[in-house]
Each structure stands twice: as C-alpha cells, then as structure tokens.
JSON list of C-alpha atoms in Angstrom, two decimals:
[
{"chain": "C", "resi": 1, "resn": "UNK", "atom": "CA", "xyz": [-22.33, -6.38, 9.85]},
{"chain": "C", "resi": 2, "resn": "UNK", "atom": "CA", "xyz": [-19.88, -7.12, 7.10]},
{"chain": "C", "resi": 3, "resn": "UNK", "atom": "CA", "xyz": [-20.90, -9.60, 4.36]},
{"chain": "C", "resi": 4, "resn": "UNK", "atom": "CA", "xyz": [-19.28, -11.84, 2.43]},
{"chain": "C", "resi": 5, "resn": "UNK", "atom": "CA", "xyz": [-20.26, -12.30, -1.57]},
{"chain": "C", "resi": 6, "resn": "UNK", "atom": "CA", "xyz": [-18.91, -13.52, -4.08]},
{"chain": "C", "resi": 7, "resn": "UNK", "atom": "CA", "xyz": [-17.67, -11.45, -7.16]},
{"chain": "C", "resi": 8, "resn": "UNK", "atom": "CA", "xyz": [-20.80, -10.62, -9.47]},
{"chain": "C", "resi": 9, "resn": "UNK", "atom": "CA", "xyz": [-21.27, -7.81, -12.59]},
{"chain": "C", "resi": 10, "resn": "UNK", "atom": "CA", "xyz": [-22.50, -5.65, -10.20]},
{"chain": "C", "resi": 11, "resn": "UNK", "atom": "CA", "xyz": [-19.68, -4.95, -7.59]},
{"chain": "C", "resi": 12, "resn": "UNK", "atom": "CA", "xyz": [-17.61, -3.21, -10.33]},
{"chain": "C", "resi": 13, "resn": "UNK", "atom": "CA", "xyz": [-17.90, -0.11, -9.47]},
{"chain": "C", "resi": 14, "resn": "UNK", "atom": "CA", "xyz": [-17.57, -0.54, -5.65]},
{"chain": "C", "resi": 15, "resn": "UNK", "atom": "CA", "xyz": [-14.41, -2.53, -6.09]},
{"chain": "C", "resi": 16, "resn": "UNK", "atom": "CA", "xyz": [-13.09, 0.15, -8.36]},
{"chain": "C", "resi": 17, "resn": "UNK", "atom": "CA", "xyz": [-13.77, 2.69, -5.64]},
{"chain": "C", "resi": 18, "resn": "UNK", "atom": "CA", "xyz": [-11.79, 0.46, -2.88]},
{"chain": "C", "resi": 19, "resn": "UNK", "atom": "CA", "xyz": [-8.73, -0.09, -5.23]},
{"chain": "C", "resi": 20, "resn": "UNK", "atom": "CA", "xyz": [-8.36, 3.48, -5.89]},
{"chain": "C", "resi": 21, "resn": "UNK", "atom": "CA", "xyz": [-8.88, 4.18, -2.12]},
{"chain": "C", "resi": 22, "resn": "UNK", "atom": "CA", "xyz": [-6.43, 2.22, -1.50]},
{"chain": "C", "resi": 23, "resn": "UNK", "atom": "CA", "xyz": [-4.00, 2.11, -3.54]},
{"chain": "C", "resi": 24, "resn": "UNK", "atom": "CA", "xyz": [-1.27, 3.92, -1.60]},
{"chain": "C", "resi": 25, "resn": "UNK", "atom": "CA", "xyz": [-1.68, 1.68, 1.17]},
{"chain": "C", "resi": 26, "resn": "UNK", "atom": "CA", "xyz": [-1.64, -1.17, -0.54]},
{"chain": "C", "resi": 27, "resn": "UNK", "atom": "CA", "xyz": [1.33, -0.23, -2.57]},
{"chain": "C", "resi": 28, "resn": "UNK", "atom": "CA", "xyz": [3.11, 0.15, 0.92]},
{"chain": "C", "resi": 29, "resn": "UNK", "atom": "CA", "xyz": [3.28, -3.69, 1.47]},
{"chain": "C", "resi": 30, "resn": "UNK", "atom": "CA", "xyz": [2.52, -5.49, -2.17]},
{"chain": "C", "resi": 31, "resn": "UNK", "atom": "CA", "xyz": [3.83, -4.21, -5.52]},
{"chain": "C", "resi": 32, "resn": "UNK", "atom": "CA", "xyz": [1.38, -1.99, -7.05]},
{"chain": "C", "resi": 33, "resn": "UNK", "atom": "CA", "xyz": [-0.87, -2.83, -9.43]},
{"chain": "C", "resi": 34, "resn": "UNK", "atom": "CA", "xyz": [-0.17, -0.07, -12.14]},
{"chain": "C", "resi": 35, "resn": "UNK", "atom": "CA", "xyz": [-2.08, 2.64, -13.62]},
{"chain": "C", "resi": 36, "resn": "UNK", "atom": "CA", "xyz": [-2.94, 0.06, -16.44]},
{"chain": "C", "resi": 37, "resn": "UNK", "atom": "CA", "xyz": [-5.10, -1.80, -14.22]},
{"chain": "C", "resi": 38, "resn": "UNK", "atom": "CA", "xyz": [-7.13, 1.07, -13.79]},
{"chain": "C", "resi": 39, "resn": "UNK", "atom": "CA", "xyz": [-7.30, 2.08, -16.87]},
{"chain": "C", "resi": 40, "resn": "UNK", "atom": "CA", "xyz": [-8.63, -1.10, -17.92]},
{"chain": "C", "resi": 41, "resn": "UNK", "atom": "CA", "xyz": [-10.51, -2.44, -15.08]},
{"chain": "C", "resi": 42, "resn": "UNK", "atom": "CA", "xyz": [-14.01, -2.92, -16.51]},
{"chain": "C", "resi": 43, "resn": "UNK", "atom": "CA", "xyz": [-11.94, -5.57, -18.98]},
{"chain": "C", "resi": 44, "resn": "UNK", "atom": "CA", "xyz": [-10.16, -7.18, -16.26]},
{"chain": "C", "resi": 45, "resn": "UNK", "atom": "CA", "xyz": [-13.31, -7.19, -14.24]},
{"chain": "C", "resi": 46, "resn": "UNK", "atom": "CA", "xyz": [-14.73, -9.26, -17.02]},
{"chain": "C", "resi": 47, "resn": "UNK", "atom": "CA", "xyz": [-11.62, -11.67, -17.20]},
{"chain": "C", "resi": 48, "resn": "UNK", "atom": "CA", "xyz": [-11.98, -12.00, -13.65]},
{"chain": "C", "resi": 49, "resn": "UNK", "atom": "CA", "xyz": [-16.17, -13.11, -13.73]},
{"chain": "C", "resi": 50, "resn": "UNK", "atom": "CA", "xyz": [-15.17, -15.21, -16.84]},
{"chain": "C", "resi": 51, "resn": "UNK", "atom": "CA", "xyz": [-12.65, -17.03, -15.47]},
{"chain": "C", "resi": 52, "resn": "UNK", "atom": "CA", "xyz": [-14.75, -17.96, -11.79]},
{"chain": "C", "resi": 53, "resn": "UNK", "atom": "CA", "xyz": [-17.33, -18.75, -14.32]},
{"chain": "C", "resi": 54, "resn": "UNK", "atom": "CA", "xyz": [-14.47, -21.03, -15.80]},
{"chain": "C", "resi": 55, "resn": "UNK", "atom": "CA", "xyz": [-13.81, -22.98, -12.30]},
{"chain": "C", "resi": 56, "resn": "UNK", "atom": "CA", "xyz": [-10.55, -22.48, -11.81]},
{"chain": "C", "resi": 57, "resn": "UNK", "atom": "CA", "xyz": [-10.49, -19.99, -9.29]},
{"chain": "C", "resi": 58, "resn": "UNK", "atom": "CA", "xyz": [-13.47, -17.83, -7.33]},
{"chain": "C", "resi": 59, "resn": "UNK", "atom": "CA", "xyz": [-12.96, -14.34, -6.18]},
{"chain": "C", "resi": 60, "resn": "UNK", "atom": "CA", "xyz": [-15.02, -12.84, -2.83]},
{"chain": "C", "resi": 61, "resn": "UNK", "atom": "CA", "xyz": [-16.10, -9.19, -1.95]},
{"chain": "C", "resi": 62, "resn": "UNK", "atom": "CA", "xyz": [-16.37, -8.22, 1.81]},
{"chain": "C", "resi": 63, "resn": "UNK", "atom": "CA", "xyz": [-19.11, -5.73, 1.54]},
{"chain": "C", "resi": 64, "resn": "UNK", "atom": "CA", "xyz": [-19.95, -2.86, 4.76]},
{"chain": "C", "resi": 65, "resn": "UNK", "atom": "CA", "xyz": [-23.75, -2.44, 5.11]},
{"chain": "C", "resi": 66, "resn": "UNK", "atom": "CA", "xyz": [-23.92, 0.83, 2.61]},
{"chain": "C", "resi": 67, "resn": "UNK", "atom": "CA", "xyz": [-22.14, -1.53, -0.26]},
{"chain": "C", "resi": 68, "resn": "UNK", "atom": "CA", "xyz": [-18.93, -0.15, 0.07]},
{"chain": "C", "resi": 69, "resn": "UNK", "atom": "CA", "xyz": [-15.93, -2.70, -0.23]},
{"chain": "C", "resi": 70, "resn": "UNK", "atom": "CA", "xyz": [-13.71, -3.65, 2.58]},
{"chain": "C", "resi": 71, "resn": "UNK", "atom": "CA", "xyz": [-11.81, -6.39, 1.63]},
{"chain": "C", "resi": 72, "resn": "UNK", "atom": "CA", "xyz": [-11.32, -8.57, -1.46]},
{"chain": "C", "resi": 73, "resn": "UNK", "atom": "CA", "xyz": [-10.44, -12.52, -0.87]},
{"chain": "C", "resi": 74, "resn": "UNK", "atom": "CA", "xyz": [-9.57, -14.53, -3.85]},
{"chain": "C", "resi": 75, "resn": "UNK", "atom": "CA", "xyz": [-9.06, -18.07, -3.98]},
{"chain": "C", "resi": 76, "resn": "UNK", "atom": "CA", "xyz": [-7.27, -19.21, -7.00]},
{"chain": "C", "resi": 77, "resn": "UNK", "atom": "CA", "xyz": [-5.29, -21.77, -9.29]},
{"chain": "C", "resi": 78, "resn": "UNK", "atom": "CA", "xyz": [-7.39, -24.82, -8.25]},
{"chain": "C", "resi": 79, "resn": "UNK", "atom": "CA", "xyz": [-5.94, -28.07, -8.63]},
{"chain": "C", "resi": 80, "resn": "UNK", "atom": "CA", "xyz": [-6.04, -31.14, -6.73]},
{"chain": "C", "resi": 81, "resn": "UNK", "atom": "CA", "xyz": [-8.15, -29.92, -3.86]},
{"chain": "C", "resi": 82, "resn": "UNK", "atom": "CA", "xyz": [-6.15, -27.27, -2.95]},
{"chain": "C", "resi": 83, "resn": "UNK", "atom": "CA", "xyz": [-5.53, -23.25, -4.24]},
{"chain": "C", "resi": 84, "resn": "UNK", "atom": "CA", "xyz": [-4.25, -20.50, -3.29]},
{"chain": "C", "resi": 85, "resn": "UNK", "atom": "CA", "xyz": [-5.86, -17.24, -1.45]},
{"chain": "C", "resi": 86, "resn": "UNK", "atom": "CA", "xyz": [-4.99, -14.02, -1.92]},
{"chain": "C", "resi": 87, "resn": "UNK", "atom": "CA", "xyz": [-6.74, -10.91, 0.24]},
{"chain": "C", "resi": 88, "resn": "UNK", "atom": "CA", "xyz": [-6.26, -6.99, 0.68]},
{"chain": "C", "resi": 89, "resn": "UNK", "atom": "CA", "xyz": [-8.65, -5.26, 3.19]},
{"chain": "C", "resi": 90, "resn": "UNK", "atom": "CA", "xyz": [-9.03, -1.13, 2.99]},
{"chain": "C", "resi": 91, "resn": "UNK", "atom": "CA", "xyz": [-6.71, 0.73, 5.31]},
{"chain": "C", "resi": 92, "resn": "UNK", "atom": "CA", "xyz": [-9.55, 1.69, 7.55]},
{"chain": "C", "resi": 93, "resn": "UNK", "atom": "CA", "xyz": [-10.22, -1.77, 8.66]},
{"chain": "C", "resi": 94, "resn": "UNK", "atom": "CA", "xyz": [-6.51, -2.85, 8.75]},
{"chain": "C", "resi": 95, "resn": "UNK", "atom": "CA", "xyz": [-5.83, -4.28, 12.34]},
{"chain": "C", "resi": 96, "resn": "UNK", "atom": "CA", "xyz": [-8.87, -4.63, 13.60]},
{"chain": "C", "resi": 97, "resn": "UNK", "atom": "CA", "xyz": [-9.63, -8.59, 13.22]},
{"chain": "C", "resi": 98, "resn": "UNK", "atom": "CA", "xyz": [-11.78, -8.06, 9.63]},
{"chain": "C", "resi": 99, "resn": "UNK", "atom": "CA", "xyz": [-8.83, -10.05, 7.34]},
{"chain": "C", "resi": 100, "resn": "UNK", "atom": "CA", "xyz": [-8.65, -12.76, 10.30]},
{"chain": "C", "resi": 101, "resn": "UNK", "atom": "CA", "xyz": [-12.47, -13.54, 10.84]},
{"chain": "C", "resi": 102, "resn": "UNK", "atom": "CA", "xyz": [-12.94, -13.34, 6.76]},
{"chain": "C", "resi": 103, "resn": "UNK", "atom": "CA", "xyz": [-10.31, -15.59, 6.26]},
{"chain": "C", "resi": 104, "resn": "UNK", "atom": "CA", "xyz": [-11.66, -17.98, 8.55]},
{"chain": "C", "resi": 105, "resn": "UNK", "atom": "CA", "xyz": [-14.92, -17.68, 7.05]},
{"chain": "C", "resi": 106, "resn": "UNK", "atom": "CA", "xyz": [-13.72, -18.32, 3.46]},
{"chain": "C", "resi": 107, "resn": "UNK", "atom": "CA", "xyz": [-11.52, -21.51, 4.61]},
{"chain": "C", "resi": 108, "resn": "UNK", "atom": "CA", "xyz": [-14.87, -22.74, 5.85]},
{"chain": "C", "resi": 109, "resn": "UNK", "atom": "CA", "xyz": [-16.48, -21.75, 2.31]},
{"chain": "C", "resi": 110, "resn": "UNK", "atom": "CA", "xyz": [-13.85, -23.32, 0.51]},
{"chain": "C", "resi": 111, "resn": "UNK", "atom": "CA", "xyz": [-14.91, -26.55, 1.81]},
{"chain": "C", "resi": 112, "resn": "UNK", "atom": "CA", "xyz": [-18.24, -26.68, 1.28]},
{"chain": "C", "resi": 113, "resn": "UNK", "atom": "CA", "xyz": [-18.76, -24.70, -1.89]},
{"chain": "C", "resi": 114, "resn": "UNK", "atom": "CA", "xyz": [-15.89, -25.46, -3.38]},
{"chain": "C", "resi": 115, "resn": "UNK", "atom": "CA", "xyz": [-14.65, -28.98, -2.15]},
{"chain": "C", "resi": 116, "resn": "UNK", "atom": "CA", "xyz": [-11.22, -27.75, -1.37]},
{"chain": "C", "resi": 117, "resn": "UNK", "atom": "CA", "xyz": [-9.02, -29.74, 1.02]},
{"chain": "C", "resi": 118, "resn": "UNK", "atom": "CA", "xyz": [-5.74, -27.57, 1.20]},
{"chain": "C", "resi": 119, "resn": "UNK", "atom": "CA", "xyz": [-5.16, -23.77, 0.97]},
{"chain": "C", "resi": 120, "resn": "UNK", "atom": "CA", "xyz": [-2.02, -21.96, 0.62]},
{"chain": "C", "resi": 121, "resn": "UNK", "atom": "CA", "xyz": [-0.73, -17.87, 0.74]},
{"chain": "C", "resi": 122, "resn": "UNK", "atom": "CA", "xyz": [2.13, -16.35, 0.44]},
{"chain": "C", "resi": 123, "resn": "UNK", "atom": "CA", "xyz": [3.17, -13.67, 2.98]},
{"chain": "C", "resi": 124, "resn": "UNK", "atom": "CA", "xyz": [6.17, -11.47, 2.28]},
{"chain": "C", "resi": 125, "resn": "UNK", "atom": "CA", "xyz": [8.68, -11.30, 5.28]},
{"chain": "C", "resi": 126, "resn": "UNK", "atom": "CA", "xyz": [8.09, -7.43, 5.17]},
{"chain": "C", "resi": 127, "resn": "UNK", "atom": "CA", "xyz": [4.69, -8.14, 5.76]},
{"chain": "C", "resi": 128, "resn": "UNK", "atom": "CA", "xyz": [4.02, -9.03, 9.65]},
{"chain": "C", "resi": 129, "resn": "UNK", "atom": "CA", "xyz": [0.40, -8.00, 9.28]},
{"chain": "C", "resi": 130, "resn": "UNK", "atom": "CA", "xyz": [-0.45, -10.71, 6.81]},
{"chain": "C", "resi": 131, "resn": "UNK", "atom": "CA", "xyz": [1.83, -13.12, 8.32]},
{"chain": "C", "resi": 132, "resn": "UNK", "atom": "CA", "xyz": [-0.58, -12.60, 11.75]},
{"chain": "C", "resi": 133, "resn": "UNK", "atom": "CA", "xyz": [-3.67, -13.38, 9.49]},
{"chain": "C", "resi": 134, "resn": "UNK", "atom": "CA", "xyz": [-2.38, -16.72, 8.45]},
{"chain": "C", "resi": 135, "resn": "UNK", "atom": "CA", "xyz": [-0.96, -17.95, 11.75]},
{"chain": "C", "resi": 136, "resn": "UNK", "atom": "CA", "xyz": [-3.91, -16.69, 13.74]},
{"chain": "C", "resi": 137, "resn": "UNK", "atom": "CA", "xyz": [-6.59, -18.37, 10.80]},
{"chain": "C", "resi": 138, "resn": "UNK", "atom": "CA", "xyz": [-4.68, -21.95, 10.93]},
{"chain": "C", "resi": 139, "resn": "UNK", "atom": "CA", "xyz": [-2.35, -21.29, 8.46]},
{"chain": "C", "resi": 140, "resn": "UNK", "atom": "CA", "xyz": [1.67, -23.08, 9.13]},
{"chain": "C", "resi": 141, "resn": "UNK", "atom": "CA", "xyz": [4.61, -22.14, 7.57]},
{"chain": "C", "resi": 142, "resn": "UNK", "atom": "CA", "xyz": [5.23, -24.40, 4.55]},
{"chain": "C", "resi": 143, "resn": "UNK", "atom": "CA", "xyz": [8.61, -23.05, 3.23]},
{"chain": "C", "resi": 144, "resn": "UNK", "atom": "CA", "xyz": [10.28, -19.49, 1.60]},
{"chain": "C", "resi": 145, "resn": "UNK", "atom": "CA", "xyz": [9.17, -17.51, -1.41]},
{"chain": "C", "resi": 146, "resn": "UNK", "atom": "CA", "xyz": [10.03, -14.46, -3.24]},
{"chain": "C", "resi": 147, "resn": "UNK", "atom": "CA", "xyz": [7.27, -12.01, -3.99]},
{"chain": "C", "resi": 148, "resn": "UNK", "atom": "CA", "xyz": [8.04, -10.16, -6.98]},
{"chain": "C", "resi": 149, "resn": "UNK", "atom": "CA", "xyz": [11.46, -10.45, -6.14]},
{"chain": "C", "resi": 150, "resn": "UNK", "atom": "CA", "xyz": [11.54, -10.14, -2.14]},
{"chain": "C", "resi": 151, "resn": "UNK", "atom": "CA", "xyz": [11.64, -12.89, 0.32]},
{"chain": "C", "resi": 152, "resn": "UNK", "atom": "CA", "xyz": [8.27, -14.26, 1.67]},
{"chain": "C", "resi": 153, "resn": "UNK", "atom": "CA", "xyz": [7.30, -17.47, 3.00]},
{"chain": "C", "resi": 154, "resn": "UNK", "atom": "CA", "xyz": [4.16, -19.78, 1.82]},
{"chain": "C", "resi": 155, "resn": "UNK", "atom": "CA", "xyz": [1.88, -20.70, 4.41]},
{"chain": "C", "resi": 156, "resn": "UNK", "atom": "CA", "xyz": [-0.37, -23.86, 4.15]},
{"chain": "C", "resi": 157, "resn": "UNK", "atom": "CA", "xyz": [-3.63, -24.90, 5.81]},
{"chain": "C", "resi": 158, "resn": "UNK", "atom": "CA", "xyz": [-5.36, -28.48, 6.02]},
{"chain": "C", "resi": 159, "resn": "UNK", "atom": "CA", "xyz": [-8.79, -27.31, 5.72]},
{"chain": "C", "resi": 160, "resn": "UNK", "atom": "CA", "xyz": [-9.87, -30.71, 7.52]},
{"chain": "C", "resi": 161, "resn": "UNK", "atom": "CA", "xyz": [-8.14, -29.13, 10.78]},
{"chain": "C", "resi": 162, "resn": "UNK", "atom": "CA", "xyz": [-11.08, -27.22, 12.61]},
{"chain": "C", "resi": 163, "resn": "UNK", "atom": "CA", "xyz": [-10.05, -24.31, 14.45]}
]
C-alpha cells in the first residue's frame, strides 16, 4: 500500500530516481524542468527542506512499499488559509486513481496539519488528466490561467466541503 510522507533528508535519492524516470513523461504535459535541475538537485533538495522548515509551503512523497517514489504533492505559497498544490505521479501509475485518492488524502492533511481552509491548482487546458484529478477530488473551476505561456484554468477547493 502506497504511503504518504512528507519530504525529509532522506528521500533524496529516491526522488532523484523518479524525476529522472520520468522526465520524458512529464515533459509531455508540463514544461520541463531543465538539465540544471538535475545537475543541482541535492541544492535544491536543500532549498526545498529549508523552506517547509520555513512554513511557507510543505512538500509530500507518495512512497510504493520498496521506497520507490510514485508521486510528489506539494502544497505551497501559504497565505491566509489557503495555498496552492502542485503534484506529478510516475507514468506507471498514471490513470489508475493514485493522483485522485492522494489528492484527497492531502486536502484532508491540509486541514489538520496545516490549518488550511482553501486550496487551489492550476490545470493546463492540454492537460485533461489533471483536470479529472481536480474535478473528481472537489476541486471547481475558479477562472483561466496561462502556464508558462499556455492557457490553463485554476481550480479551487473549500476544504470545509467534505466529499
């Protein structure tokens, strides 16, 4: 069964190994992250700890029982009760319900470990998948977008809605 964690020292290497897995796939559907990123990941894996350490935003591992990454889910940009969330799940477990139920799971978290009343994402129309996540996890539409230049729409959930 799937876990949820939150981002620690320790899932470095594993997350590494997913966004290199991934990256064609991901790069498909969101703008790619750049070879820089990679290059550099152990110091943006330390920006990342240090700013969740900060407060202003917390960033979650979906872990498969040998350790392996399936999904990342970031919440971020906290202000007034609300932030944003951000996800990416590995190809292999694209379609199958994972993003949907760990969604879910984290809007649930973001109430009671985080005291969050409102979430928002941002889907990119050329992204249908993502756009199912939201809907099907309580998310409305809440008004257009661009992402990185392409047309997207913002979703919104009240996280005092239970599903």
């Amino acid at each position: 069964m799937p876990e949820l964690q939150q981002l620690d020292a320790d899932h470095a290497p594993a997350v590494l190994a997913f966004e290199l897995a991934n990256r064609a796939y991901f790069a498909a559907s969101i703008p790619d992250r750049g070879d820089e990123y990679f290059e550099r990941f152990a110091d943006r894996h330390r920006a990342l700890l240090a700013e969740q350490e900060a407060g202003v935003c917390t960033f979650y591992v979906l872990l498969a029982g040998d350790g392996s990454v399936l999904g990342r889910f970031n919440l971020y940009d906290f202000a007034n009760g609300s932030a944003d969330l951000g996800y990416r799940v590995a190809q292999h477990v694209a379609g199958r319900g994972v993003a949907t139920a760990t969604v879910r799971e984290l809007c649930g978290l973001a109430v009671t470990r985080h005291g969050l009343r409102t979430l928002r994402a941002a889907a990119a129309q050329a992204n249908p998948a993502s756009q199912k996540v939201l809907l099907k996890a309580g998310f409305v539409p809440d008004g257009p977008t661009e992402l990185d230049g392409k047309p997207g729409t913002w979703y919104q959930r009240d996280l005092s809605l239970q599903l």
